[in-house]
Coordinates of C-alpha atoms in Angstrom, one line a residue:
M854 CA 192.2 76.8 -27.8
S855 CA 190.2 73.6 -27.8
A856 CA 188.5 74.2 -24.5
G857 CA 184.7 74.4 -24.7
I858 CA 182.0 76.4 -23.0
A859 CA 180.8 74.4 -20.1
G860 CA 178.3 71.8 -21.3
S861 CA 178.8 72.6 -25.0
T862 CA 181.4 70.1 -26.1
G863 CA 180.8 67.4 -28.7
T864 CA 180.0 64.7 -26.0
T865 CA 177.2 66.8 -24.5
V866 CA 175.5 68.8 -27.3
L867 CA 174.2 65.7 -29.1
A868 CA 171.5 65.6 -26.5
N869 CA 168.2 64.1 -25.9
L870 CA 165.9 66.2 -28.1
T871 CA 162.5 65.1 -26.6
E872 CA 161.8 68.5 -25.1
A873 CA 163.0 70.2 -28.3
V874 CA 160.7 68.2 -30.4
G875 CA 157.7 69.3 -28.3
A876 CA 158.9 72.9 -28.5
R877 CA 159.3 72.8 -32.2
A878 CA 155.8 71.4 -32.7
G879 CA 154.3 74.1 -30.7
L880 CA 156.4 76.8 -32.5
S881 CA 155.4 75.4 -35.9
R882 CA 151.7 75.6 -35.0
R883 CA 152.0 79.1 -33.4
L884 CA 153.7 80.6 -36.4
G885 CA 151.4 78.8 -38.9
L886 CA 154.3 77.0 -40.7
D887 CA 152.1 74.0 -41.5
A888 CA 150.1 76.2 -43.9
L889 CA 153.0 76.9 -46.2
P890 CA 154.1 74.7 -49.1
T891 CA 157.5 73.0 -48.5
A892 CA 160.8 73.1 -50.3
S893 CA 163.8 70.8 -50.0
L894 CA 167.2 72.0 -49.0
A895 CA 168.4 71.4 -52.6
E896 CA 165.6 73.6 -54.0
I897 CA 166.5 76.4 -51.6
D898 CA 170.2 76.0 -52.3
A899 CA 169.6 76.2 -56.0
A900 CA 167.4 79.3 -56.0
A901 CA 168.2 81.2 -52.9
A902 CA 171.6 80.3 -51.5
L903 CA 173.3 83.7 -50.8
Q904 CA 176.7 83.7 -49.2
H905 CA 177.1 87.3 -50.1
R906 CA 174.1 89.2 -48.8
V907 CA 172.4 92.0 -47.0
D908 CA 170.8 91.0 -43.7
R909 CA 168.1 92.9 -41.8
K910 CA 166.8 91.8 -38.4
Y911 CA 163.5 92.5 -36.6
L912 CA 162.5 91.6 -33.1
V913 CA 158.8 91.2 -33.0
P914 CA 156.0 89.5 -30.9
A915 CA 155.2 85.9 -32.0
D916 CA 151.8 87.0 -33.2
A917 CA 153.4 89.5 -35.5
A918 CA 155.7 86.8 -36.8
A919 CA 152.7 84.5 -37.5
R920 CA 151.0 87.3 -39.5
L921 CA 154.2 87.7 -41.5
V922 CA 154.2 83.9 -42.3
A923 CA 150.6 84.2 -43.4
A924 CA 151.3 87.2 -45.6
L925 CA 154.2 85.3 -47.3
A926 CA 152.3 82.0 -47.8
T927 CA 151.5 82.7 -51.5
T928 CA 155.2 83.3 -52.5
H929 CA 157.4 81.6 -50.0
R930 CA 158.1 77.9 -49.1
V931 CA 159.2 76.6 -45.8
L932 CA 162.3 74.4 -45.6
D933 CA 161.3 70.8 -44.8
I934 CA 163.9 68.2 -43.6
R935 CA 162.3 64.8 -43.4
G936 CA 159.0 66.2 -42.3
R937 CA 160.6 68.7 -39.9
R938 CA 159.9 72.4 -40.5
T939 CA 162.2 73.8 -37.7
T940 CA 165.7 73.0 -36.7
D941 CA 167.6 73.1 -33.4
Y942 CA 170.7 75.3 -33.9
R943 CA 173.7 75.4 -31.5
S944 CA 176.6 77.8 -32.1
T945 CA 179.7 78.2 -30.1
Y946 CA 181.4 81.5 -30.7
F947 CA 185.2 82.1 -30.5
D948 CA 186.8 85.3 -29.5
T949 CA 190.0 86.7 -28.1
P950 CA 190.5 86.9 -24.3
H951 CA 189.8 90.7 -24.7
L952 CA 186.7 89.9 -26.8
A953 CA 187.9 91.6 -29.9
A954 CA 185.1 90.3 -32.1
W955 CA 182.4 91.5 -29.6
R956 CA 184.1 94.9 -29.3
A957 CA 184.4 95.3 -33.1
H958 CA 180.7 94.8 -33.5
V959 CA 179.5 97.1 -30.8
Q960 CA 181.9 99.8 -31.9
G961 CA 180.6 99.5 -35.5
R962 CA 184.1 98.8 -37.0
R963 CA 184.3 98.3 -40.7
R964 CA 186.3 95.0 -40.3
R965 CA 183.9 93.1 -38.2
W966 CA 184.2 89.4 -37.9
K967 CA 182.8 86.3 -36.1
V968 CA 184.2 82.8 -35.8
R969 CA 181.9 80.0 -34.7
T970 CA 181.2 76.3 -34.9
R971 CA 177.6 75.6 -35.7
L972 CA 175.7 72.3 -35.0
Y973 CA 172.4 71.4 -36.6
A974 CA 171.5 69.1 -33.7
E975 CA 168.9 66.8 -35.2
D976 CA 171.1 66.0 -38.2
R977 CA 174.5 65.8 -36.5
L978 CA 175.9 68.2 -39.1
C979 CA 178.6 70.6 -37.9
R980 CA 180.3 73.5 -39.7
V981 CA 183.0 76.0 -38.9
E982 CA 181.9 79.4 -40.1
V983 CA 183.6 82.7 -40.4
K984 CA 181.5 85.8 -41.1
T985 CA 183.1 89.1 -42.3
K986 CA 181.9 92.4 -43.8
D987 CA 182.9 93.5 -47.3
G988 CA 183.7 97.0 -48.4
R989 CA 180.1 97.7 -49.0
G990 CA 179.0 96.6 -45.6
A991 CA 177.4 93.3 -46.8
T992 CA 177.9 90.1 -44.8
V993 CA 180.1 87.5 -46.4
K994 CA 179.9 84.0 -44.8
H995 CA 182.5 81.3 -45.3
A996 CA 181.8 77.7 -44.1
L997 CA 183.6 74.4 -43.8
T998 CA 181.9 71.1 -42.9
V999 CA 183.6 69.2 -40.1
D1000 CA 182.9 66.2 -37.9
A1001 CA 180.0 66.7 -35.5
D1002 CA 182.3 65.7 -32.6
A1003 CA 184.4 68.7 -33.4
Y1004 CA 181.6 71.1 -32.3
G1005 CA 182.7 73.7 -29.8
R1006 CA 186.4 73.3 -30.5
L1007 CA 189.1 74.6 -32.8
D1008 CA 191.9 72.0 -32.4
A1009 CA 195.4 73.0 -33.4
G1010 CA 196.7 71.4 -36.6
T1011 CA 193.3 70.7 -38.0
G1012 CA 191.8 71.8 -41.3
A1013 CA 189.3 73.9 -39.4
V1014 CA 192.1 76.0 -37.9
A1015 CA 193.8 76.4 -41.3
F1016 CA 190.4 77.5 -42.8
V1017 CA 189.8 80.1 -40.1
D1018 CA 193.3 81.5 -40.5
R1019 CA 193.0 81.7 -44.3
V1020 CA 189.6 83.5 -44.3
L1021 CA 190.6 86.0 -41.6
S1022 CA 193.9 86.7 -43.3
D1023 CA 192.2 87.2 -46.7
S1024 CA 189.8 89.6 -45.1
G1025 CA 192.6 91.7 -43.7
I1026 CA 191.9 90.7 -40.1
E1027 CA 195.1 90.3 -38.0
I1028 CA 193.7 87.5 -35.8
T1029 CA 194.5 83.8 -36.0
A1030 CA 192.7 80.7 -34.6
A1031 CA 195.4 80.4 -32.0
D1032 CA 194.2 83.7 -30.5
L1033 CA 190.7 82.4 -30.0
T1034 CA 188.9 80.6 -27.2
P1035 CA 185.2 79.6 -26.8
A1036 CA 183.4 82.7 -25.5
G1037 CA 179.7 81.7 -25.5
E1038 CA 177.2 79.3 -26.9
V1039 CA 173.9 80.3 -28.5
R1040 CA 171.0 78.0 -29.0
Y1041 CA 167.6 78.6 -30.7
V1042 CA 165.0 76.9 -32.9
R1043 CA 164.8 78.2 -36.5
A1044 CA 162.3 78.1 -39.4
A1045 CA 163.6 79.0 -42.8
L1046 CA 161.4 80.4 -45.6
A1047 CA 162.4 81.1 -49.2
D1048 CA 161.0 82.9 -52.2
L1049 CA 162.5 80.7 -54.9
E1050 CA 161.7 83.2 -57.7
A1051 CA 162.8 86.4 -56.0
R1052 CA 165.9 84.6 -54.5
S1053 CA 165.3 85.9 -51.0
R1054 CA 165.1 84.1 -47.6
V1055 CA 163.6 84.7 -44.2
T1056 CA 164.5 83.0 -41.0
L1057 CA 162.5 83.0 -37.8
D1058 CA 164.4 82.2 -34.6
A1059 CA 162.6 81.5 -31.3
L1060 CA 163.6 80.1 -27.9
V1061 CA 166.9 82.0 -28.2
A1062 CA 169.3 81.6 -25.3
C1063 CA 173.0 82.4 -24.9
H1064 CA 175.1 80.4 -22.3
R1065 CA 178.3 81.4 -20.8
D1066 CA 179.8 79.5 -17.8
D1067 CA 176.9 79.0 -15.4
R1068 CA 174.6 81.8 -16.6
T1069 CA 172.1 82.1 -19.4
A1070 CA 170.6 85.1 -21.2
A1071 CA 167.3 84.2 -22.8
L1072 CA 164.9 86.0 -25.2
D1073 CA 161.4 86.5 -23.9
P1074 CA 159.6 83.4 -25.2
G1075 CA 156.8 85.6 -26.6
Y1076 CA 159.2 87.1 -29.1
V1077 CA 160.8 86.0 -32.4
L1078 CA 163.9 87.3 -34.0
I1079 CA 163.3 87.6 -37.8
E1080 CA 166.1 88.0 -40.3
T1081 CA 165.7 88.7 -44.0
K1082 CA 168.5 87.7 -46.2
G1083 CA 168.7 89.1 -49.8
G1084 CA 170.1 91.8 -52.0
A1085 CA 170.3 95.6 -51.5
R1086 CA 166.6 96.0 -52.3
M1087 CA 164.1 95.2 -49.6
A1088 CA 162.2 92.0 -50.0
A1089 CA 158.5 91.3 -49.5
A1090 CA 159.1 90.3 -45.8
D1091 CA 160.8 93.7 -45.2
R1092 CA 158.0 95.6 -46.8
H1093 CA 155.4 93.7 -44.7
L1094 CA 157.2 94.2 -41.5
L1095 CA 157.8 97.9 -42.1
G1096 CA 154.2 98.3 -43.0
T1097 CA 153.2 97.0 -39.5
G1098 CA 155.5 99.4 -37.8
A1099 CA 158.4 97.1 -37.1
R1100 CA 161.9 98.5 -37.7
P1101 CA 165.2 96.8 -38.3
V1102 CA 167.5 96.4 -35.3
S1103 CA 171.2 95.9 -35.1
V1104 CA 171.3 92.9 -32.9
S1105 CA 173.6 89.8 -32.7
K1106 CA 172.7 86.9 -30.5
Y1107 CA 176.3 86.5 -29.5
V1108 CA 176.8 90.2 -28.8
V1109 CA 173.5 90.4 -26.8
G1110 CA 174.4 87.4 -24.7
L1111 CA 177.8 88.5 -23.7
S1112 CA 176.6 92.1 -23.1
L1113 CA 174.4 90.6 -20.4
L1114 CA 176.6 87.8 -19.1
V1115 CA 180.1 89.3 -18.9
P1116 CA 180.7 91.8 -16.1
G1117 CA 182.5 95.0 -16.8
L1118 CA 181.9 95.3 -20.6
P1119 CA 181.2 98.9 -21.7
D1120 CA 177.5 99.9 -21.9
N1121 CA 176.1 99.9 -25.4
D1122 CA 172.9 100.2 -27.5
V1123 CA 172.7 96.4 -27.8
R1124 CA 172.6 96.0 -24.0
R1125 CA 169.9 98.6 -23.6
L1126 CA 167.8 96.8 -26.2
A1127 CA 168.6 93.4 -24.7
R1128 CA 167.5 94.4 -21.3
T1129 CA 163.9 94.9 -22.5
R1130 CA 163.5 91.5 -24.1
F1131 CA 166.3 89.2 -22.7
H1132 CA 166.5 87.9 -19.1
T1133 CA 169.4 86.3 -17.3
R1134 CA 169.2 83.3 -15.1
P1135 CA 171.3 80.3 -13.8
R1136 CA 172.0 77.9 -16.6
T1137 CA 170.0 74.6 -16.5
A1138 CA 171.7 71.3 -16.9
T1139 CA 172.2 69.8 -20.3
P1140 CA 170.1 66.7 -21.1
P1141 CA 171.8 63.4 -21.5
R1142 CA 173.4 62.5 -24.8
T1143 CA 171.7 60.6 -27.6
T1144 CA 172.4 60.1 -31.3
A1145 CA 170.7 61.4 -34.4
P1146 CA 170.9 60.3 -38.0
I1147 CA 173.5 62.0 -40.1
G1148 CA 172.1 64.3 -42.7
R1149 CA 172.5 67.7 -44.3
N1150 CA 170.7 70.8 -43.1
T1151 CA 172.3 74.2 -43.9
P1152 CA 169.5 76.7 -44.3
A1153 CA 171.5 79.6 -42.7

């Protein structure tokens, strides 16, 4: 149960971020993030932290994402962590050998779930997260902070395993942490915006890639995955995107990645969408390890 996806364990994911720093700077300029007023994580937590929410996703060209940022500049702030407006996310997803979580998602089952460890790489913050659906179809996320070196693992006898077991059981899901193994790692760079008055958030994910064994499925670098997070009513970001012709898509980074990387999985709508914007390739080597200051960064 504690095995990791190749190259994703705690000793390798705390990597040299030199290339990521350059990529983040370019992304920030391209999306126009520097034009937005900033907010601290505490401000966003106080006004817009929603663990029980409705998520809508849009896959759009980077230029369209930049126009959205410009349209939201008068009402939204961008999360700023020590002068940094984007964050390097790394998430290892856990599933059964039969990929029960993947199948529940693509089959649209009411009791869908995901279990992952997530690392905010620059800050060396790690959380174990369990996402489920409530009776109304809204996403409910549960999280437990753990040591950064536990990223990519669910070790028997730990508080992380007890946490996963409790959340899944409380949600009526007959799966335990003992049934799970690492199934794929997703990496991307995220910017987080928030309307502090309307209590809504928008995340913009770029440089998205899913790794499994020695293969990678990567999003076209000219595209951005936008996710709005709020209540049942559509927020300003949704209205803008719909007005430009964008439409919500049902897409999960983990589901897309495995759809393209695991031979023999049944065909599905996600795979057909993914093939137009995601491309597979051999996985590149992980950069050498370095350290980063410990901090808190949880704008998910």
